[in-house]
Amino acid sequence: MEISNELIGIIKKSKNVVVLTGAGVSAESGISTFRDPDGLWTKFNPMELASMDGFISNPDLVWEWYNYRRKIVHEVEPNPGHYAIAEMENIFPKFTLITQNVDRLHQRAGSHNVIELHGNIMDNYCKDCKTPFEDDPLAELHVPRCRKCGGMIRPAVVWFGEMLPRLELAKADESAKQADLFFSIGTSAEVYPAANLPITAKEYGAFVVEINPNKTSITKYLDYFLPYPSGQVLPEILKKINTNI
Ligand code: OAD
Ligand code: ZN
């Protein structure tokens, strides 16, 4: 694994660090990504399973698919990449974690104040009156109904065609603008507006590092590319910045 001393120097000097993560960060925990050859969107149709139209056409199918994913998330553990990102919070004077992941593995690894751009699959709410559903979703084989209004209960994730939570997006955008070091980790950078964040950070003067075994459509605009799995390279980076050479 090649990590230059120049990069370690830049990381060590940084005061305001922002990390954006995508599904690749959870791959080493055993959670499928979306767009890799064995990814979820190569096996399943996102319009059927991750859109309001799909939910209305076949609510039980959508509910069952989310329960299948919830079960996987319950069975797996955060990996060394998640733990390294959690530790970064204690290293830099200012640190912000923005994730597109809905699996809550960052929080389980000890990260605080995670900006969840795409929601999470554990929480649920009524599609009509938005009242949160507090029961265990895994106990429900069919779509539960809202106790207040009878509406269908849906997972608290952002579906295709839906807006991202406004406050979260504003916070993410602001932190990208203020970062002096920005990491884009384990994301294909195909889904907007999240994919804009590394570009915004770069435009506003941050040094932008991408960690991904594969190049993405934004690699060429960024400053440094580390072509390794995040669970391997992040602990290495921490080791290097913690050793005074
Ligand atoms: P993708 O599946 O589009 O991309 C995952 C990226 O992770 C790919 O570029 C892989 O090369 C990379 N990758 C795979 N293994 C890795 C590893 N061990 N370490 C680092 N990188 C690795 O996933 P996202 O970019 O997260 O939306 O997708 C964005 C959004 O599209 C998701 O949040 C989801 C999906 O539709 C919602 O659920 C709303
Ligand atoms: Zn309701």
PDB file of C-alpha atoms and ligand atoms in Angstrom:
ATOM      1  CA  MET A   1       0.000   0.000   0.000  1.00  0.00           C
ATOM      2  CA  GLU A   2       1.538   3.299  -1.034  1.00  0.00           C
ATOM      3  CA  ILE A   3       0.724   6.361   1.059  1.00  0.00           C
ATOM      4  CA  SER A   4       3.116   9.231   0.375  1.00  0.00           C
ATOM      5  CA  ASN A   5       4.813  11.231   3.129  1.00  0.00           C
ATOM      6  CA  GLU A   6       3.580  14.337   1.375  1.00  0.00           C
ATOM      7  CA  LEU A   7      -0.030  13.216   1.901  1.00  0.00           C
ATOM      8  CA  ILE A   8       0.636  12.365   5.548  1.00  0.00           C
ATOM      9  CA  GLY A   9       2.137  15.862   5.974  1.00  0.00           C
ATOM     10  CA  ILE A  10      -0.973  17.475   4.507  1.00  0.00           C
ATOM     11  CA  ILE A  11      -3.274  15.399   6.733  1.00  0.00           C
ATOM     12  CA  LYS A  12      -1.248  16.246   9.842  1.00  0.00           C
ATOM     13  CA  LYS A  13      -1.503  19.992   9.199  1.00  0.00           C
ATOM     14  CA  SER A  14      -5.266  19.963   8.548  1.00  0.00           C
ATOM     15  CA  LYS A  15      -7.534  21.659  11.043  1.00  0.00           C
ATOM     16  CA  ASN A  16     -10.971  21.249   9.481  1.00  0.00           C
ATOM     17  CA  VAL A  17     -11.530  17.784   8.076  1.00  0.00           C
ATOM     18  CA  VAL A  18     -14.664  16.501   6.355  1.00  0.00           C
ATOM     19  CA  VAL A  19     -15.363  12.898   5.372  1.00  0.00           C
ATOM     20  CA  LEU A  20     -18.073  11.818   2.918  1.00  0.00           C
ATOM     21  CA  THR A  21     -18.810   8.097   2.857  1.00  0.00           C
ATOM     22  CA  GLY A  22     -20.773   5.763   0.617  1.00  0.00           C
ATOM     23  CA  ALA A  23     -21.663   2.087   0.502  1.00  0.00           C
ATOM     24  CA  GLY A  24     -18.048   1.027  -0.155  1.00  0.00           C
ATOM     25  CA  VAL A  25     -17.153   1.805   3.465  1.00  0.00           C
ATOM     26  CA  SER A  26     -19.563  -0.920   4.619  1.00  0.00           C
ATOM     27  CA  ALA A  27     -18.531  -3.453   1.949  1.00  0.00           C
ATOM     28  CA  GLU A  28     -15.877  -5.006   4.195  1.00  0.00           C
ATOM     29  CA  SER A  29     -18.553  -5.526   6.859  1.00  0.00           C
ATOM     30  CA  GLY A  30     -20.456  -7.699   4.381  1.00  0.00           C
ATOM     31  CA  ILE A  31     -23.084  -5.222   3.173  1.00  0.00           C
ATOM     32  CA  SER A  32     -23.601  -5.080  -0.585  1.00  0.00           C
ATOM     33  CA  THR A  33     -22.916  -1.843  -2.392  1.00  0.00           C
ATOM     34  CA  PHE A  34     -25.341  -0.609  -5.070  1.00  0.00           C
ATOM     35  CA  ARG A  35     -23.426  -0.256  -8.336  1.00  0.00           C
ATOM     36  CA  ASP A  36     -20.589  -2.802  -8.110  1.00  0.00           C
ATOM     37  CA  PRO A  37     -20.940  -5.990 -10.235  1.00  0.00           C
ATOM     38  CA  ASP A  38     -22.688  -7.811  -7.351  1.00  0.00           C
ATOM     39  CA  GLY A  39     -24.388  -4.639  -6.095  1.00  0.00           C
ATOM     40  CA  LEU A  40     -28.033  -4.275  -5.080  1.00  0.00           C
ATOM     41  CA  TRP A  41     -29.014  -2.246  -8.143  1.00  0.00           C
ATOM     42  CA  THR A  42     -27.663  -4.925 -10.475  1.00  0.00           C
ATOM     43  CA  LYS A  43     -29.945  -7.503  -8.841  1.00  0.00           C
ATOM     44  CA  PHE A  44     -32.979  -5.434  -7.872  1.00  0.00           C
ATOM     45  CA  ASN A  45     -34.958  -2.718  -9.599  1.00  0.00           C
ATOM     46  CA  PRO A  46     -34.594   0.554  -7.682  1.00  0.00           C
ATOM     47  CA  MET A  47     -37.837   1.922  -9.106  1.00  0.00           C
ATOM     48  CA  GLU A  48     -39.753  -1.066  -7.663  1.00  0.00           C
ATOM     49  CA  LEU A  49     -38.022  -1.073  -4.283  1.00  0.00           C
ATOM     50  CA  ALA A  50     -36.830   2.461  -3.618  1.00  0.00           C
ATOM     51  CA  SER A  51     -39.438   4.886  -4.915  1.00  0.00           C
ATOM     52  CA  MET A  52     -42.850   6.071  -3.722  1.00  0.00           C
ATOM     53  CA  ASP A  53     -44.476   4.667  -6.892  1.00  0.00           C
ATOM     54  CA  GLY A  54     -42.913   1.268  -6.209  1.00  0.00           C
ATOM     55  CA  PHE A  55     -44.092   1.380  -2.592  1.00  0.00           C
ATOM     56  CA  ILE A  56     -47.663   2.237  -3.568  1.00  0.00           C
ATOM     57  CA  SER A  57     -47.746  -0.505  -6.232  1.00  0.00           C
ATOM     58  CA  ASN A  58     -46.437  -3.224  -3.946  1.00  0.00           C
ATOM     59  CA  PRO A  59     -46.037  -2.108  -0.322  1.00  0.00           C
ATOM     60  CA  ASP A  60     -45.451  -5.584   1.121  1.00  0.00           C
ATOM     61  CA  LEU A  61     -42.662  -6.339  -1.347  1.00  0.00           C
ATOM     62  CA  VAL A  62     -40.903  -3.090  -0.443  1.00  0.00           C
ATOM     63  CA  TRP A  63     -41.398  -3.723   3.292  1.00  0.00           C
ATOM     64  CA  GLU A  64     -40.053  -7.259   2.954  1.00  0.00           C
ATOM     65  CA  TRP A  65     -36.969  -6.011   1.074  1.00  0.00           C
ATOM     66  CA  TYR A  66     -36.185  -3.455   3.777  1.00  0.00           C
ATOM     67  CA  ASN A  67     -36.628  -6.096   6.482  1.00  0.00           C
ATOM     68  CA  TYR A  68     -34.215  -8.318   4.570  1.00  0.00           C
ATOM     69  CA  ARG A  69     -31.679  -5.471   4.561  1.00  0.00           C
ATOM     70  CA  ARG A  70     -32.342  -4.637   8.246  1.00  0.00           C
ATOM     71  CA  LYS A  71     -31.630  -8.252   9.193  1.00  0.00           C
ATOM     72  CA  ILE A  72     -28.285  -8.139   7.371  1.00  0.00           C
ATOM     73  CA  VAL A  73     -27.372  -4.884   9.109  1.00  0.00           C
ATOM     74  CA  HIS A  74     -28.208  -6.425  12.504  1.00  0.00           C
ATOM     75  CA  GLU A  75     -25.982  -9.411  11.762  1.00  0.00           C
ATOM     76  CA  VAL A  76     -22.855  -7.521  10.712  1.00  0.00           C
ATOM     77  CA  GLU A  77     -20.319  -5.396  12.591  1.00  0.00           C
ATOM     78  CA  PRO A  78     -18.521  -2.144  11.780  1.00  0.00           C
ATOM     79  CA  ASN A  79     -15.126  -2.753  10.124  1.00  0.00           C
ATOM     80  CA  PRO A  80     -11.707  -1.131  10.730  1.00  0.00           C
ATOM     81  CA  GLY A  81     -12.629   1.652   8.262  1.00  0.00           C
ATOM     82  CA  HIS A  82     -15.626   2.702  10.372  1.00  0.00           C
ATOM     83  CA  TYR A  83     -13.501   2.624  13.536  1.00  0.00           C
ATOM     84  CA  ALA A  84     -10.737   4.674  11.929  1.00  0.00           C
ATOM     85  CA  ILE A  85     -13.271   7.325  10.861  1.00  0.00           C
ATOM     86  CA  ALA A  86     -14.679   7.393  14.407  1.00  0.00           C
ATOM     87  CA  GLU A  87     -11.149   7.952  15.749  1.00  0.00           C
ATOM     88  CA  MET A  88     -10.565  10.844  13.322  1.00  0.00           C
ATOM     89  CA  GLU A  89     -13.099  12.825  15.356  1.00  0.00           C
ATOM     90  CA  ASN A  90     -10.575  12.939  18.205  1.00  0.00           C
ATOM     91  CA  ILE A  91      -7.591  13.839  16.053  1.00  0.00           C
ATOM     92  CA  PHE A  92      -8.602  17.012  14.215  1.00  0.00           C
ATOM     93  CA  PRO A  93      -9.720  20.305  15.797  1.00  0.00           C
ATOM     94  CA  LYS A  94     -12.864  20.242  13.628  1.00  0.00           C
ATOM     95  CA  PHE A  95     -14.288  17.099  12.051  1.00  0.00           C
ATOM     96  CA  THR A  96     -17.517  16.420  10.160  1.00  0.00           C
ATOM     97  CA  LEU A  97     -18.788  13.079   8.925  1.00  0.00           C
ATOM     98  CA  ILE A  98     -21.333  13.036   6.126  1.00  0.00           C
ATOM     99  CA  THR A  99     -22.697   9.673   5.012  1.00  0.00           C
ATOM    100  CA  GLN A 100     -24.975   8.403   2.277  1.00  0.00           C
ATOM    101  CA  ASN A 101     -25.209   5.106   4.134  1.00  0.00           C
ATOM    102  CA  VAL A 102     -28.432   4.079   5.810  1.00  0.00           C
ATOM    103  CA  ASP A 103     -26.951   1.232   7.894  1.00  0.00           C
ATOM    104  CA  ARG A 104     -25.937   3.147  11.053  1.00  0.00           C
ATOM    105  CA  LEU A 105     -22.561   1.361  11.181  1.00  0.00           C
ATOM    106  CA  HIS A 106     -20.718   4.652  11.678  1.00  0.00           C
ATOM    107  CA  GLN A 107     -22.701   5.315  14.851  1.00  0.00           C
ATOM    108  CA  ARG A 108     -22.111   1.757  16.051  1.00  0.00           C
ATOM    109  CA  ALA A 109     -18.355   2.308  15.551  1.00  0.00           C
ATOM    110  CA  GLY A 110     -18.535   5.378  17.814  1.00  0.00           C
ATOM    111  CA  SER A 111     -18.972   8.309  15.419  1.00  0.00           C
ATOM    112  CA  HIS A 112     -21.033  11.171  16.823  1.00  0.00           C
ATOM    113  CA  ASN A 113     -22.985  13.839  14.942  1.00  0.00           C
ATOM    114  CA  VAL A 114     -23.229  11.893  11.698  1.00  0.00           C
ATOM    115  CA  ILE A 115     -24.956  13.834   8.925  1.00  0.00           C
ATOM    116  CA  GLU A 116     -27.192  11.190   7.318  1.00  0.00           C
ATOM    117  CA  LEU A 117     -27.938  12.493   3.843  1.00  0.00           C
ATOM    118  CA  HIS A 118     -30.103   9.538   2.827  1.00  0.00           C
ATOM    119  CA  GLY A 119     -31.773   8.769   6.164  1.00  0.00           C
ATOM    120  CA  ASN A 120     -31.505   5.309   7.728  1.00  0.00           C
ATOM    121  CA  ILE A 121     -33.285   1.962   7.444  1.00  0.00           C
ATOM    122  CA  MET A 122     -33.959   1.486  11.148  1.00  0.00           C
ATOM    123  CA  ASP A 123     -36.382   4.381  11.600  1.00  0.00           C
ATOM    124  CA  ASN A 124     -39.842   4.428  10.016  1.00  0.00           C
ATOM    125  CA  TYR A 125     -42.705   6.869   9.739  1.00  0.00           C
ATOM    126  CA  CYS A 126     -46.205   7.270   8.321  1.00  0.00           C
ATOM    127  CA  LYS A 127     -46.178   8.208   4.656  1.00  0.00           C
ATOM    128  CA  ASP A 128     -49.260  10.410   5.138  1.00  0.00           C
ATOM    129  CA  CYS A 129     -49.034  12.207   8.486  1.00  0.00           C
ATOM    130  CA  LYS A 130     -45.261  11.609   9.043  1.00  0.00           C
ATOM    131  CA  THR A 131     -45.779  10.329  12.624  1.00  0.00           C
ATOM    132  CA  PRO A 132     -42.772   8.192  13.629  1.00  0.00           C
ATOM    133  CA  PHE A 133     -43.444   4.457  13.988  1.00  0.00           C
ATOM    134  CA  GLU A 134     -41.804   3.318  17.215  1.00  0.00           C
ATOM    135  CA  ASP A 135     -42.328  -0.473  17.076  1.00  0.00           C
ATOM    136  CA  ASP A 136     -39.691  -2.943  15.915  1.00  0.00           C
ATOM    137  CA  PRO A 137     -40.060  -3.108  12.107  1.00  0.00           C
ATOM    138  CA  LEU A 138     -38.630  -6.639  12.042  1.00  0.00           C
ATOM    139  CA  ALA A 139     -41.637  -7.861  13.997  1.00  0.00           C
ATOM    140  CA  GLU A 140     -43.927  -6.824  11.124  1.00  0.00           C
ATOM    141  CA  LEU A 141     -44.267  -9.184   8.163  1.00  0.00           C
ATOM    142  CA  HIS A 142     -46.538  -6.794   6.266  1.00  0.00           C
ATOM    143  CA  VAL A 143     -46.548  -3.030   5.982  1.00  0.00           C
ATOM    144  CA  PRO A 144     -47.778  -1.705   9.325  1.00  0.00           C
ATOM    145  CA  ARG A 145     -50.449   1.009   9.469  1.00  0.00           C
ATOM    146  CA  CYS A 146     -50.226   4.318  11.292  1.00  0.00           C
ATOM    147  CA  ARG A 147     -52.132   4.316  14.600  1.00  0.00           C
ATOM    148  CA  LYS A 148     -53.111   7.948  14.085  1.00  0.00           C
ATOM    149  CA  CYS A 149     -54.355   8.031  10.508  1.00  0.00           C
ATOM    150  CA  GLY A 150     -54.166   4.496   9.080  1.00  0.00           C
ATOM    151  CA  GLY A 151     -51.533   5.500   6.505  1.00  0.00           C
ATOM    152  CA  MET A 152     -48.827   3.086   5.432  1.00  0.00           C
ATOM    153  CA  ILE A 153     -45.555   3.056   7.394  1.00  0.00           C
ATOM    154  CA  ARG A 154     -42.406   3.526   5.322  1.00  0.00           C
ATOM    155  CA  PRO A 155     -38.666   3.386   6.067  1.00  0.00           C
ATOM    156  CA  ALA A 156     -36.977   6.704   6.847  1.00  0.00           C
ATOM    157  CA  VAL A 157     -34.732   6.577   3.785  1.00  0.00           C
ATOM    158  CA  VAL A 158     -34.588   8.944   0.851  1.00  0.00           C
ATOM    159  CA  TRP A 159     -36.076   7.258  -2.209  1.00  0.00           C
ATOM    160  CA  PHE A 160     -35.504   8.021  -5.867  1.00  0.00           C
ATOM    161  CA  GLY A 161     -37.367  11.163  -6.814  1.00  0.00           C
ATOM    162  CA  GLU A 162     -37.378  12.487  -3.237  1.00  0.00           C
ATOM    163  CA  MET A 163     -35.585  15.506  -1.814  1.00  0.00           C
ATOM    164  CA  LEU A 164     -32.756  15.091   0.651  1.00  0.00           C
ATOM    165  CA  PRO A 165     -33.424  16.386   4.184  1.00  0.00           C
ATOM    166  CA  ARG A 166     -32.923  20.139   3.818  1.00  0.00           C
ATOM    167  CA  LEU A 167     -31.059  20.822   7.051  1.00  0.00           C
ATOM    168  CA  GLU A 168     -28.674  17.890   6.571  1.00  0.00           C
ATOM    169  CA  LEU A 169     -27.865  18.934   3.026  1.00  0.00           C
ATOM    170  CA  ALA A 170     -27.271  22.549   4.066  1.00  0.00           C
ATOM    171  CA  LYS A 171     -24.927  21.434   6.868  1.00  0.00           C
ATOM    172  CA  ALA A 172     -23.062  19.106   4.502  1.00  0.00           C
ATOM    173  CA  ASP A 173     -22.677  21.810   1.875  1.00  0.00           C
ATOM    174  CA  GLU A 174     -21.448  24.374   4.407  1.00  0.00           C
ATOM    175  CA  SER A 175     -18.908  21.967   5.879  1.00  0.00           C
ATOM    176  CA  ALA A 176     -17.601  21.077   2.386  1.00  0.00           C
ATOM    177  CA  LYS A 177     -17.063  24.794   1.731  1.00  0.00           C
ATOM    178  CA  GLN A 178     -15.128  25.255   4.970  1.00  0.00           C
ATOM    179  CA  ALA A 179     -13.007  22.106   4.874  1.00  0.00           C
ATOM    180  CA  ASP A 180      -9.270  22.287   4.384  1.00  0.00           C
ATOM    181  CA  LEU A 181      -9.076  18.518   3.892  1.00  0.00           C
ATOM    182  CA  PHE A 182     -11.935  16.476   2.414  1.00  0.00           C
ATOM    183  CA  PHE A 183     -12.099  12.685   2.001  1.00  0.00           C
ATOM    184  CA  SER A 184     -14.525  11.027  -0.425  1.00  0.00           C
ATOM    185  CA  ILE A 185     -14.574   7.386   0.639  1.00  0.00           C
ATOM    186  CA  GLY A 186     -16.326   4.356  -0.871  1.00  0.00           C
ATOM    187  CA  THR A 187     -18.754   6.239  -3.055  1.00  0.00           C
ATOM    188  CA  SER A 188     -19.209   5.924  -6.817  1.00  0.00           C
ATOM    189  CA  ALA A 189     -20.124   9.650  -6.875  1.00  0.00           C
ATOM    190  CA  GLU A 190     -23.015   8.889  -9.214  1.00  0.00           C
ATOM    191  CA  VAL A 191     -25.826  10.165  -7.008  1.00  0.00           C
ATOM    192  CA  TYR A 192     -26.449  13.891  -6.672  1.00  0.00           C
ATOM    193  CA  PRO A 193     -26.387  16.121  -4.729  1.00  0.00           C
ATOM    194  CA  ALA A 194     -23.984  14.077  -2.540  1.00  0.00           C
ATOM    195  CA  ALA A 195     -21.580  13.642  -5.462  1.00  0.00           C
ATOM    196  CA  ASN A 196     -21.208  17.412  -5.679  1.00  0.00           C
ATOM    197  CA  LEU A 197     -19.733  17.717  -2.191  1.00  0.00           C
ATOM    198  CA  PRO A 198     -16.137  16.707  -3.062  1.00  0.00           C
ATOM    199  CA  ILE A 199     -16.254  19.069  -6.046  1.00  0.00           C
ATOM    200  CA  THR A 200     -17.602  21.914  -3.910  1.00  0.00           C
ATOM    201  CA  ALA A 201     -14.874  21.279  -1.332  1.00  0.00           C
ATOM    202  CA  LYS A 202     -12.241  21.422  -4.079  1.00  0.00           C
ATOM    203  CA  GLU A 203     -13.670  24.632  -5.537  1.00  0.00           C
ATOM    204  CA  TYR A 204     -13.564  26.236  -2.103  1.00  0.00           C
ATOM    205  CA  GLY A 205      -9.911  25.345  -1.612  1.00  0.00           C
ATOM    206  CA  ALA A 206      -9.838  22.004   0.208  1.00  0.00           C
ATOM    207  CA  PHE A 207      -7.309  19.304  -0.571  1.00  0.00           C
ATOM    208  CA  VAL A 208      -9.534  16.426  -1.700  1.00  0.00           C
ATOM    209  CA  VAL A 209      -8.559  12.779  -1.280  1.00  0.00           C
ATOM    210  CA  GLU A 210     -10.554   9.911  -2.775  1.00  0.00           C
ATOM    211  CA  ILE A 211     -10.395   6.397  -1.319  1.00  0.00           C
ATOM    212  CA  ASN A 212     -11.860   3.725  -3.585  1.00  0.00           C
ATOM    213  CA  PRO A 213     -10.408   0.564  -5.166  1.00  0.00           C
ATOM    214  CA  ASN A 214     -11.890   1.837  -8.462  1.00  0.00           C
ATOM    215  CA  LYS A 215     -11.701   5.208 -10.159  1.00  0.00           C
ATOM    216  CA  THR A 216     -14.927   7.196 -10.341  1.00  0.00           C
ATOM    217  CA  SER A 217     -16.205   9.906 -12.651  1.00  0.00           C
ATOM    218  CA  ILE A 218     -14.838  12.573 -10.273  1.00  0.00           C
ATOM    219  CA  THR A 219     -11.360  11.093  -9.642  1.00  0.00           C
ATOM    220  CA  LYS A 220      -9.748  13.326 -12.239  1.00  0.00           C
ATOM    221  CA  TYR A 221     -10.975  16.516 -10.558  1.00  0.00           C
ATOM    222  CA  LEU A 222      -9.563  15.634  -7.136  1.00  0.00           C
ATOM    223  CA  ASP A 223      -6.093  15.968  -5.614  1.00  0.00           C
ATOM    224  CA  TYR A 224      -5.101  12.513  -4.451  1.00  0.00           C
ATOM    225  CA  PHE A 225      -6.381   9.009  -5.204  1.00  0.00           C
ATOM    226  CA  LEU A 226      -5.819   6.040  -2.878  1.00  0.00           C
ATOM    227  CA  PRO A 227      -6.877   2.896  -4.787  1.00  0.00           C
ATOM    228  CA  TYR A 228      -7.415   0.656  -1.755  1.00  0.00           C
ATOM    229  CA  PRO A 229     -10.283  -0.735   0.338  1.00  0.00           C
ATOM    230  CA  SER A 230     -11.132   1.757   3.078  1.00  0.00           C
ATOM    231  CA  GLY A 231     -10.933  -0.858   5.860  1.00  0.00           C
ATOM    232  CA  GLN A 232      -7.285  -1.385   4.975  1.00  0.00           C
ATOM    233  CA  VAL A 233      -6.031   2.072   4.095  1.00  0.00           C
ATOM    234  CA  LEU A 234      -7.725   4.177   6.800  1.00  0.00           C
ATOM    235  CA  PRO A 235      -6.083   2.361   9.752  1.00  0.00           C
ATOM    236  CA  GLU A 236      -2.734   2.657   7.901  1.00  0.00           C
ATOM    237  CA  ILE A 237      -3.203   6.421   7.512  1.00  0.00           C
ATOM    238  CA  LEU A 238      -3.981   6.766  11.221  1.00  0.00           C
ATOM    239  CA  LYS A 239      -0.940   4.721  12.138  1.00  0.00           C
ATOM    240  CA  LYS A 240       1.242   6.999  10.034  1.00  0.00           C
ATOM    241  CA  ILE A 241      -0.159  10.254  11.360  1.00  0.00           C
ATOM    242  CA  ASN A 242       0.183   9.015  14.927  1.00  0.00           C
ATOM    243  CA  THR A 243       3.862   8.206  14.481  1.00  0.00           C
ATOM    244  CA  ASN A 244       6.111  11.213  14.607  1.00  0.00           C
ATOM    245  CA  ILE A 245       8.575  10.886  11.781  1.00  0.00           C
TER     246      ILE A 245
HETATM  247  P1  OAD B   1     -22.285   2.707  -4.972  1.00  0.00           P
HETATM  248  O1  OAD B   1     -22.658   1.257  -4.944  1.00  0.00           O
HETATM  249  O2  OAD B   1     -22.789   3.512  -6.103  1.00  0.00           O
HETATM  250  O3  OAD B   1     -20.696   2.833  -4.966  1.00  0.00           O
HETATM  251  C1  OAD B   1     -19.904   2.121  -4.044  1.00  0.00           C
HETATM  252  C2  OAD B   1     -18.451   2.473  -4.308  1.00  0.00           C
HETATM  253  O4  OAD B   1     -17.669   1.828  -3.311  1.00  0.00           O
HETATM  254  C3  OAD B   1     -17.916   2.004  -5.671  1.00  0.00           C
HETATM  255  O5  OAD B   1     -17.308   3.095  -6.324  1.00  0.00           O
HETATM  256  C4  OAD B   1     -16.893   0.926  -5.294  1.00  0.00           C
HETATM  257  O6  OAD B   1     -15.769   0.927  -6.178  1.00  0.00           O
HETATM  258  C5  OAD B   1     -16.492   1.360  -3.912  1.00  0.00           C
HETATM  259  N1  OAD B   1     -15.993   0.265  -3.032  1.00  0.00           N
HETATM  260  C6  OAD B   1     -16.282  -1.051  -3.055  1.00  0.00           C
HETATM  261  N2  OAD B   1     -15.650  -1.698  -2.070  1.00  0.00           N
HETATM  262  C7  OAD B   1     -14.932  -0.761  -1.393  1.00  0.00           C
HETATM  263  C8  OAD B   1     -14.071  -0.796  -0.249  1.00  0.00           C
HETATM  264  N3  OAD B   1     -13.814  -1.931   0.412  1.00  0.00           N
HETATM  265  N4  OAD B   1     -13.529   0.372   0.173  1.00  0.00           N
HETATM  266  C9  OAD B   1     -13.780   1.538  -0.460  1.00  0.00           C
HETATM  267  N5  OAD B   1     -14.592   1.622  -1.541  1.00  0.00           N
HETATM  268  C10 OAD B   1     -15.159   0.505  -1.995  1.00  0.00           C
HETATM  269  O7  OAD B   1     -22.692   3.325  -3.554  1.00  0.00           O
HETATM  270  P2  OAD B   1     -22.915   4.863  -3.156  1.00  0.00           P
HETATM  271  O8  OAD B   1     -21.938   5.730  -3.860  1.00  0.00           O
HETATM  272  O9  OAD B   1     -22.963   4.909  -1.691  1.00  0.00           O
HETATM  273  O10 OAD B   1     -29.119   5.782  -2.190  1.00  0.00           O
HETATM  274  O11 OAD B   1     -24.351   5.110  -3.736  1.00  0.00           O
HETATM  275  C11 OAD B   1     -25.001   6.325  -3.496  1.00  0.00           C
HETATM  276  C12 OAD B   1     -26.477   6.103  -3.255  1.00  0.00           C
HETATM  277  O12 OAD B   1     -27.025   5.327  -4.315  1.00  0.00           O
HETATM  278  C13 OAD B   1     -26.798   5.284  -2.009  1.00  0.00           C
HETATM  279  O13 OAD B   1     -26.830   6.078  -0.851  1.00  0.00           O
HETATM  280  C14 OAD B   1     -28.151   4.730  -2.326  1.00  0.00           C
HETATM  281  C15 OAD B   1     -27.980   4.368  -3.776  1.00  0.00           C
HETATM  282  O14 OAD B   1     -29.131   4.442  -4.555  1.00  0.00           O
HETATM  283  C16 OAD B   1     -30.139   5.643  -1.317  1.00  0.00           C
HETATM  284  O15 OAD B   1     -30.327   4.639  -0.669  1.00  0.00           O
HETATM  285  C17 OAD B   1     -31.013   6.837  -1.243  1.00  0.00           C
HETATM  286 ZN    ZN B   2     -50.315   8.684   9.841  1.00  0.00          ZN
END
